[in-house]
Coordinates of C-alpha atoms in Angstrom, one line a residue:
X227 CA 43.9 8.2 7.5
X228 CA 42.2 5.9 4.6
X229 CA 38.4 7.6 4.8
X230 CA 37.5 5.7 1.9
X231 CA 33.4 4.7 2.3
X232 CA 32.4 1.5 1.9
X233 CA 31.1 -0.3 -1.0
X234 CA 27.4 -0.3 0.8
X235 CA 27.6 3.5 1.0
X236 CA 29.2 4.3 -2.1
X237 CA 25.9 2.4 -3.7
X238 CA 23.0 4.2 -1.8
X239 CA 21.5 7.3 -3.9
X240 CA 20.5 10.5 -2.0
X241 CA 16.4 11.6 -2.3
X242 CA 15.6 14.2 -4.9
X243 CA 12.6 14.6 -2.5
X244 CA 14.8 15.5 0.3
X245 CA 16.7 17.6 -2.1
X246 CA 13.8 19.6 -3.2
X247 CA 12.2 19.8 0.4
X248 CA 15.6 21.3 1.5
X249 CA 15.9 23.7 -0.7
X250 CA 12.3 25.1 -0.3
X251 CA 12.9 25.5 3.1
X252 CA 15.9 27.9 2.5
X253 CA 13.2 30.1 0.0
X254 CA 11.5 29.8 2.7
X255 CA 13.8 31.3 5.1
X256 CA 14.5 33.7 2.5
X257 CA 11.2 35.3 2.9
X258 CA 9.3 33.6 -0.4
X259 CA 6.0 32.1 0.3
X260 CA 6.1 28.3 -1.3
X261 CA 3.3 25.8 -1.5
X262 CA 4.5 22.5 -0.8
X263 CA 3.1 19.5 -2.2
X264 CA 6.5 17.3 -1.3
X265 CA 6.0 15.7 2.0
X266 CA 4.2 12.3 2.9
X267 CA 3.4 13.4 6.5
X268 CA -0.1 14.4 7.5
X269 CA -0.2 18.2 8.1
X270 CA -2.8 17.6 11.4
X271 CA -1.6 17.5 14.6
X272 CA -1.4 13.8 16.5
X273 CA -4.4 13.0 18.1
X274 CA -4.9 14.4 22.5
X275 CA -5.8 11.3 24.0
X276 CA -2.7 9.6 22.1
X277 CA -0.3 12.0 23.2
X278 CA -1.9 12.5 27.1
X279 CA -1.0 9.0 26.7
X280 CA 2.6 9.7 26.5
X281 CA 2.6 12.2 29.0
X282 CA 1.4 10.0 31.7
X283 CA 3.8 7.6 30.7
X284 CA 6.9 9.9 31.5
X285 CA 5.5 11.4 34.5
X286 CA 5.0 7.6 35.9
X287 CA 8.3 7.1 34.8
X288 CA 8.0 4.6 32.0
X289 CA 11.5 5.6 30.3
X290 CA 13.6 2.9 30.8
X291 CA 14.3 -0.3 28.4
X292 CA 12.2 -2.5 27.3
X293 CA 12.5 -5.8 25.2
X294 CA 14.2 -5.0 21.9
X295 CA 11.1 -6.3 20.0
X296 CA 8.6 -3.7 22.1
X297 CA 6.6 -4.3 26.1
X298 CA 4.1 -6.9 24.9
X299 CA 1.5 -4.7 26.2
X300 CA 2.0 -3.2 22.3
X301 CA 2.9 -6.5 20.9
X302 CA -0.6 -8.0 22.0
X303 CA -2.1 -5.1 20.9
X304 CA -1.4 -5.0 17.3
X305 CA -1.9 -8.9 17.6
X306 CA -5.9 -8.1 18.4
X307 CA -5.9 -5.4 15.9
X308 CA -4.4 -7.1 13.0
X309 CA -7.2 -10.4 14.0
X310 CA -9.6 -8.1 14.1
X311 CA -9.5 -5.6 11.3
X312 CA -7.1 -7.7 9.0
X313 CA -8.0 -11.1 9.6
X314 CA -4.6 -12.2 10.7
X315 CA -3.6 -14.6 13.5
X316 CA -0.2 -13.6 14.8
X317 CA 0.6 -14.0 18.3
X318 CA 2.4 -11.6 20.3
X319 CA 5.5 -12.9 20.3
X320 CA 5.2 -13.2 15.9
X321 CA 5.3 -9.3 16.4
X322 CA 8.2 -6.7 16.2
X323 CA 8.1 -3.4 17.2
X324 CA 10.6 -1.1 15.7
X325 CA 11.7 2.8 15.5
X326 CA 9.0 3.1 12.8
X327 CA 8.1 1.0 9.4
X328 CA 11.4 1.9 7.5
X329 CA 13.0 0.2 10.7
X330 CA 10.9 -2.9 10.4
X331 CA 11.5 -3.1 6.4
X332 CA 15.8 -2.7 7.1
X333 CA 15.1 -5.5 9.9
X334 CA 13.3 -7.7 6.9
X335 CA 16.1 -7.4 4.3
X336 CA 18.6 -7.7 6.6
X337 CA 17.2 -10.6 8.1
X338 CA 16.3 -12.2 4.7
X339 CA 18.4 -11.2 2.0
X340 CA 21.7 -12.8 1.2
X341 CA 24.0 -11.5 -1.1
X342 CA 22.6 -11.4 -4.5
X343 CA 19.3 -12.7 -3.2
X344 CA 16.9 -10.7 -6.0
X345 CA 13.9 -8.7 -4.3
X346 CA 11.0 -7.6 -7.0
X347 CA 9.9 -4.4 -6.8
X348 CA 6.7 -3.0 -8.8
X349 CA 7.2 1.0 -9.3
X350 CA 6.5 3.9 -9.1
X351 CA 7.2 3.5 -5.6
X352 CA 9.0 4.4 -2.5
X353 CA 12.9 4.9 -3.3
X354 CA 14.1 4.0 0.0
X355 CA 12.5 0.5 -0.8
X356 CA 15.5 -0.4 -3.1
X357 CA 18.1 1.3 -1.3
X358 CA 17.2 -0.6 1.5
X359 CA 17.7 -3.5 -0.3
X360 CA 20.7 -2.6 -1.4
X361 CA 22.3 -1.9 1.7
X362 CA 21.0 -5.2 2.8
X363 CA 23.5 -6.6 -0.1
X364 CA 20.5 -7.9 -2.0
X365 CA 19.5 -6.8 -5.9
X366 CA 16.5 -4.7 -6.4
X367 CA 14.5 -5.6 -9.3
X368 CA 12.4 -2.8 -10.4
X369 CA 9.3 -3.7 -12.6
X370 CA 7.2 -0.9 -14.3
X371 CA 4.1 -0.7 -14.2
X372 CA 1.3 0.6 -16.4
X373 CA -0.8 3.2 -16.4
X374 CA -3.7 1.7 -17.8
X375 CA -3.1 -1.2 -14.9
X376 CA -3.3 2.2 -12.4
X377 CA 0.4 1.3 -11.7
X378 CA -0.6 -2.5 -10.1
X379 CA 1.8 -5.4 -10.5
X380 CA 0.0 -8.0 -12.6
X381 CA 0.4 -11.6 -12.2
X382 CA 2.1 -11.9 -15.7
X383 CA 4.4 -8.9 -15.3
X384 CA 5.1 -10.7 -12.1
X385 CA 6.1 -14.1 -13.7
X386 CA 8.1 -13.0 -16.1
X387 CA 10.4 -11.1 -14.1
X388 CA 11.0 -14.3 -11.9
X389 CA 14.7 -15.4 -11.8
X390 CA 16.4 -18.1 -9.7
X391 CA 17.4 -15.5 -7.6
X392 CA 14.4 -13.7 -6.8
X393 CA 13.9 -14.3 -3.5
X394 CA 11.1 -11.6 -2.5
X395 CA 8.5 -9.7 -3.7
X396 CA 7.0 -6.3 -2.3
X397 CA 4.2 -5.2 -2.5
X398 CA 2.4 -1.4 -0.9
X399 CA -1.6 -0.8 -1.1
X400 CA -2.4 2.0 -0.9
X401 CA 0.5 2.7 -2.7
X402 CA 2.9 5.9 -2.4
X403 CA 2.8 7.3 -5.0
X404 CA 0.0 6.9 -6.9
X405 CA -2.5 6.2 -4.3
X406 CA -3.7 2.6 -6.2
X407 CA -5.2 0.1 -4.3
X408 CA -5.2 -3.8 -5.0
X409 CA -8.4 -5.5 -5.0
X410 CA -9.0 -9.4 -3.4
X411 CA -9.4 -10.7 -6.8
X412 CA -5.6 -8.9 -7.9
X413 CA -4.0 -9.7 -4.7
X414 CA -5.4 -13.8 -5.1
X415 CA -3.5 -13.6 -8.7
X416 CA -0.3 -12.4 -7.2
X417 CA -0.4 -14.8 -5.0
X418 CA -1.0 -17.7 -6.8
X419 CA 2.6 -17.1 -8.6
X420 CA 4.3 -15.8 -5.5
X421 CA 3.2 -19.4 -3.7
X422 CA 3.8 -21.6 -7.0
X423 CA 7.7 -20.4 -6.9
X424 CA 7.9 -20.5 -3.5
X425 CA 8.7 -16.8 -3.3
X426 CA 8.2 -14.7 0.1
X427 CA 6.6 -11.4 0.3
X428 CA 6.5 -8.2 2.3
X429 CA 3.1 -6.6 2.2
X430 CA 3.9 -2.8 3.1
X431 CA 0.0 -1.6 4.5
X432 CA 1.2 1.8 5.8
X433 CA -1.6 3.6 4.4
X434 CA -4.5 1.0 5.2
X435 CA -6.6 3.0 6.8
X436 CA -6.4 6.1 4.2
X437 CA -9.0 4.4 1.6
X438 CA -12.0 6.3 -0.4
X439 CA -14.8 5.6 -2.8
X440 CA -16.0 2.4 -0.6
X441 CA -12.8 0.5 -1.8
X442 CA -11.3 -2.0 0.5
X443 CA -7.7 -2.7 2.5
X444 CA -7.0 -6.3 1.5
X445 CA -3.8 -7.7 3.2
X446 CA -2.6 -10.5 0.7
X447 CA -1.8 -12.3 3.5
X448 CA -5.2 -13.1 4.4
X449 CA -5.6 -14.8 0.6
X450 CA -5.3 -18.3 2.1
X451 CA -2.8 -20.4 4.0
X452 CA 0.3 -21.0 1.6
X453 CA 0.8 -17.0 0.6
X454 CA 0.1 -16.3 5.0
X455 CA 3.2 -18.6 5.7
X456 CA 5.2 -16.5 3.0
X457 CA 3.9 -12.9 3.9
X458 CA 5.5 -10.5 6.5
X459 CA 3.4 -7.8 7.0
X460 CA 4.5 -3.9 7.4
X461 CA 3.2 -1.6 9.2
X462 CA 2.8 1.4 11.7
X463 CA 1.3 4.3 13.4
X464 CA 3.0 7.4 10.8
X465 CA 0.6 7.8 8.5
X466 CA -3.2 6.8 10.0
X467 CA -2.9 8.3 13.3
X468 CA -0.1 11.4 12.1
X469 CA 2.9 10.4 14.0
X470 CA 5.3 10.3 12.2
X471 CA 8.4 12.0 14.5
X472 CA 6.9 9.6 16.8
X473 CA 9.0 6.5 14.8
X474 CA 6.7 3.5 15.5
X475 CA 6.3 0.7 13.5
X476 CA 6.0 -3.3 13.3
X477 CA 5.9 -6.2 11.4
X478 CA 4.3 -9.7 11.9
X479 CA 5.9 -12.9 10.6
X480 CA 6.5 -16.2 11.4
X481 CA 8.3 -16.8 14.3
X482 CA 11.5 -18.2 13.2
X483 CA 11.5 -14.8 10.8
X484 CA 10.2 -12.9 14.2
X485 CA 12.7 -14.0 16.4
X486 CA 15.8 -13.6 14.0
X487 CA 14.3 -9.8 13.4
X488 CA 14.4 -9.0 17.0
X489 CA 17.4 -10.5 17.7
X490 CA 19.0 -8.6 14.7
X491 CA 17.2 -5.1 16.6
X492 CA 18.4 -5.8 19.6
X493 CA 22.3 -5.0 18.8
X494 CA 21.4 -2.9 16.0
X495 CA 18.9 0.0 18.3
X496 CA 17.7 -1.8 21.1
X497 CA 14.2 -1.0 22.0
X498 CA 12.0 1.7 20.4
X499 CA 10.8 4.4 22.7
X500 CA 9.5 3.2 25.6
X501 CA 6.5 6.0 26.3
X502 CA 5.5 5.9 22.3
X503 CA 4.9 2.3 22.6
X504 CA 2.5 2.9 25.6
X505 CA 1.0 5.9 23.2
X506 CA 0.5 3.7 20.5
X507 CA -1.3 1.2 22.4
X508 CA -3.6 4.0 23.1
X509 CA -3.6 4.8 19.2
X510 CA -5.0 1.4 18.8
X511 CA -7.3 1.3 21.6
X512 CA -8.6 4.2 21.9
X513 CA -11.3 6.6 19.8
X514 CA -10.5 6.0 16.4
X515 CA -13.0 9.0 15.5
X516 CA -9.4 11.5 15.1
X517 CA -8.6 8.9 12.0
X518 CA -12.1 8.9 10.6
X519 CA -11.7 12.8 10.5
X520 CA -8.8 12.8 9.5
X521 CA -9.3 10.7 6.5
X522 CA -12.6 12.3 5.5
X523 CA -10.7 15.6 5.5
X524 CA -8.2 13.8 2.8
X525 CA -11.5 12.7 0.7
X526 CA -12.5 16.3 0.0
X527 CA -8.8 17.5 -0.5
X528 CA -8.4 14.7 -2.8
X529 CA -11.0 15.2 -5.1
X530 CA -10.7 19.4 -4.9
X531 CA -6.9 19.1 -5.9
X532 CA -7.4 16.3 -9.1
X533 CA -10.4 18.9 -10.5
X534 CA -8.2 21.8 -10.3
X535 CA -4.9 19.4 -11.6
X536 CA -7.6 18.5 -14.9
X537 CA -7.8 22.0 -15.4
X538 CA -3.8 22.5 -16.2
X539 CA -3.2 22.1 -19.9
X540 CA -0.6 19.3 -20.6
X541 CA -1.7 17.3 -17.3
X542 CA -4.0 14.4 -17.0
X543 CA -4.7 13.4 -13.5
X544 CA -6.6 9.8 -12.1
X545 CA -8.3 10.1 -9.3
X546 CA -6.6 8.1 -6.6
X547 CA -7.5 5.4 -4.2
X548 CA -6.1 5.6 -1.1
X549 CA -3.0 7.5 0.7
X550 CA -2.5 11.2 0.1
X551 CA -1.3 11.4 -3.4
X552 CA -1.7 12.5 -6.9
X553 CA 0.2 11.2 -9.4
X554 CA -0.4 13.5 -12.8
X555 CA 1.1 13.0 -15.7
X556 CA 3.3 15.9 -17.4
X557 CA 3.8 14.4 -20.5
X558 CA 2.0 17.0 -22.4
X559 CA 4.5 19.7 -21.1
X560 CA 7.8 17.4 -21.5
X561 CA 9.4 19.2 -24.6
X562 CA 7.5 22.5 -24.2
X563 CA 10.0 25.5 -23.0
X564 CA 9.4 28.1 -20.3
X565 CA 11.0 31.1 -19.2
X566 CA 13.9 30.2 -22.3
X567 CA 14.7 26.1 -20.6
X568 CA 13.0 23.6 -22.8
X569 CA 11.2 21.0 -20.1
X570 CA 12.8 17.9 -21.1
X571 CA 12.0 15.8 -18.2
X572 CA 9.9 15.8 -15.2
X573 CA 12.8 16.5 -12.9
X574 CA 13.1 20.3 -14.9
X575 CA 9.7 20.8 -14.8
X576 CA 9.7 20.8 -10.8
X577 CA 13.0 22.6 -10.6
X578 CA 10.9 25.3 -12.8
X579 CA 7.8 25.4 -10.8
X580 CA 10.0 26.0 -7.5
X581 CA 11.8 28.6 -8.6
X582 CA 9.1 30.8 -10.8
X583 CA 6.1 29.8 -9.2
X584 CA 6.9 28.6 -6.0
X585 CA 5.4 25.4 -5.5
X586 CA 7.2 22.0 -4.5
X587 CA 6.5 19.1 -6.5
X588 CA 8.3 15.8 -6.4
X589 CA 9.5 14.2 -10.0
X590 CA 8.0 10.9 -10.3
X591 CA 11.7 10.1 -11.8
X592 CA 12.1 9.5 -8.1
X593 CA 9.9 7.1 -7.8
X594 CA 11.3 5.6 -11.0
X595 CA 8.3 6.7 -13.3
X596 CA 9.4 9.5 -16.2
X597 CA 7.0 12.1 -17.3
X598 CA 5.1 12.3 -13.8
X599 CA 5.1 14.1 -10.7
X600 CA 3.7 13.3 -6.8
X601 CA 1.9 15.7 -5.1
X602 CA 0.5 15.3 -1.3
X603 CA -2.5 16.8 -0.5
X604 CA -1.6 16.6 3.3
X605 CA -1.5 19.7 3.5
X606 CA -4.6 22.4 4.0
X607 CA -7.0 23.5 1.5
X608 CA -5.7 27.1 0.8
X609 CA -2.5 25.5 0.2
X610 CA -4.0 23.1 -2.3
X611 CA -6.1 26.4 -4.0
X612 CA -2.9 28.7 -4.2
X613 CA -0.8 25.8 -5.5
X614 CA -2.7 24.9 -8.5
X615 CA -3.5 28.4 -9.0
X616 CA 0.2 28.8 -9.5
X617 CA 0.6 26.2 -11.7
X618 CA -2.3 26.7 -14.2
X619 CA -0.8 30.3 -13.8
X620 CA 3.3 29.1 -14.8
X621 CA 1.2 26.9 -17.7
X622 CA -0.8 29.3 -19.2
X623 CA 1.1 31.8 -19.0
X624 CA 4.7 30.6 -19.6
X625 CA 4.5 27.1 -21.2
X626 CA 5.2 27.6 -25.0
X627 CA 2.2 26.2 -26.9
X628 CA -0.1 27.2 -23.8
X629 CA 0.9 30.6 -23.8
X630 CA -1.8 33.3 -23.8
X631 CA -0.1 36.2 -24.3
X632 CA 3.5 36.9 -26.1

């Protein structure tokens, strides 16, 4: 039998985060006690009246199919919400519902992309974006940002990178991982070059609600007219309102984009779970105060887990924006040696700190940034305590150069 993969699956590159998550658990299941700092998923439960939602759903019975694109109960709901809190006027029917936000970004590229068709993509950021693109037969291009830019796309990084097959550009705020935020003025910049070559975009707003310091979620699709025909917007119900093995997500578009999208999910998964969509009307509806809590809990784990990061010799820490991420550099521990390896990269600096001082860290090599790593701090406080406890500790202590005893 010729079991030879395809060409599409040969491409796609595993996660080192999934990797690293994996083989905690084992230590884990080994007996050792790690602190994780690996996983984007909010550590708090989902909120009652969200999931009392879906309970009365299945006991009424509401199990069976719906339309592919979600009951337009949902799809009216998100319409109001996105009018409301975003500015945005989509109607119901410019909505799709899908089996979480990674399921309504495949949808896009698969709906969009042709072969070839170029798709700019400012990192650090989220690996599955590009190999979701590649699956989808288009070309990721992968622009990096800078640090003293807090990892944002500018407009003339942006131009420059432009070919004549660029096709798309995407763009996350808050972004995973380094928690930056895009301000009106930035986003009105981007958009003025994303409109003058006639360039769609897919504004990822995941993390919209998870904002600090008084800054403000801008969707660039509210700029103005031109860049609101171009812009499908992302989003879902992971993140804000923790339900994540819930899989509920959506995007809004136009609705030739729209329609092609749910016709696309409908032979692809069908419809996404028929209870969670009447929970997530709830999610939308109902008391946001859970969120509010929720995110205020973030704030203080936030700023406790950058002060004790600024503490670590070799690491400099921003403080960031939004989401539930710090993104540190390591540079001044890149080329040090501990425990007889020399740390030549961030990825053997986290192997390091899971196996001698038990803590999970993700390499920011996997978000395509070097000489970093991503920590979430959605996770509790005595986690966040013993964690950097640990690593000041594997620093001082083992790090040549930082060493305080021989």
């Amino acid at each position: 039998m010729n079991s030879k993969l395809s060409d599409r699956a040969a491409r796609v590159e595993g996660s080192k985060t999934l990797e690293l998550t994996m083989k905690a658990r084992d230590m884990r299941k080994q007996g050792m006690d790690i602190c994780i700092f690996g996983s984007g998923e909010p550590d708090f439960d989902t909120p009652k009246h969200i999931c009392e939602a879906a309970f009365s759903a299945i006991h009424e019975g509401q199990t069976k199919y719906t339309p592919a694109g979600g009951i337009m109960e949902l799809r009216q709901a998100i319409s109001d919400k996105l009018w409301e809190e975003n500015g945005l006027k989509y109607l119901p029917t410019q909505i799709v519902v899908s089996a979480g936000a990674k399921h309504s970004l495949s949808n896009i590229f698969f709906t969009i992309l042709n072969p070839g068709d170029e798709v700019i993509i400012p990192v650090p950021a989220w690996l599955s974006y590009w190999e979701q693109v590649k699956l989808a037969g288009g070309m990721p291009n992968l622009i990096k940002t800078k640090p003293e830019n807090e990892f944002k796309l500018t407009p003339e990084e942006l131009e420059i990178n432009i070919t004549d097959r660029t096709k798309m550009v995407l763009l996350t705020s808050p972004v995973n991982p380094t928690g930056s935020v895009y301000t009106r003025s930035e986003l009105e910049k981007l958009a003025e070059v994303i409109v003058k070559y006639d360039l769609m975009v897919i504004s990822d707003e995941i993390y919209e609600k998870l904002i600090y310091d008084g800054e403000e979620h801008v969707s660039i699709a509210s700029i103005g007219q031109d860049i609101f025909e171009r812009t499908i917007v992302v989003n879902g119900f992971s993140k804000a309102f923790a339900m994540t093995g819930w899989r509920m997500g959506y995007a809004a578009a136009s609705p030739e984009i729209a329609k092609a999208m749910f016709d696309i999910q409908s032979h692809l998964t069908s419809n996404p779970t028929t209870f969670v969509q009447i929970a997530s009307i709830e999610a939308l509806k109902g008391s946001q105060e859970p969120v509010e809590k929720m995110r205020n809990e973030y704030d203080l784990r936030r700023k406790r887990i950058v002060e004790l990061l600024r503490e670590i010799p070799g690491i400099t820490c921003p403080m960031p924006k939004g989401a539930f991420y710090v993104f540190p550099s390591v540079e001044g521990l890149i080329g040090k040696r501990a425990f007889g390896v020399t740390i030549d990269s961030d990825d053997t600096l986290c192997q390091l700190l899971l196996e001698h001082a038990q803590i999970l860290i993700v390499p920011g090599s996997s978000f395509e940034m070097e000489n970093y790593v991503r920590l979430s701090y959605a996770t509790d406080m005595e986690t966040i305590e013993e964690g950097m406890r640990r690593f000041k500790e594997f620093v001082v202590q083992h790090v040549a150069e930082y060493t305080t005893n021989t």
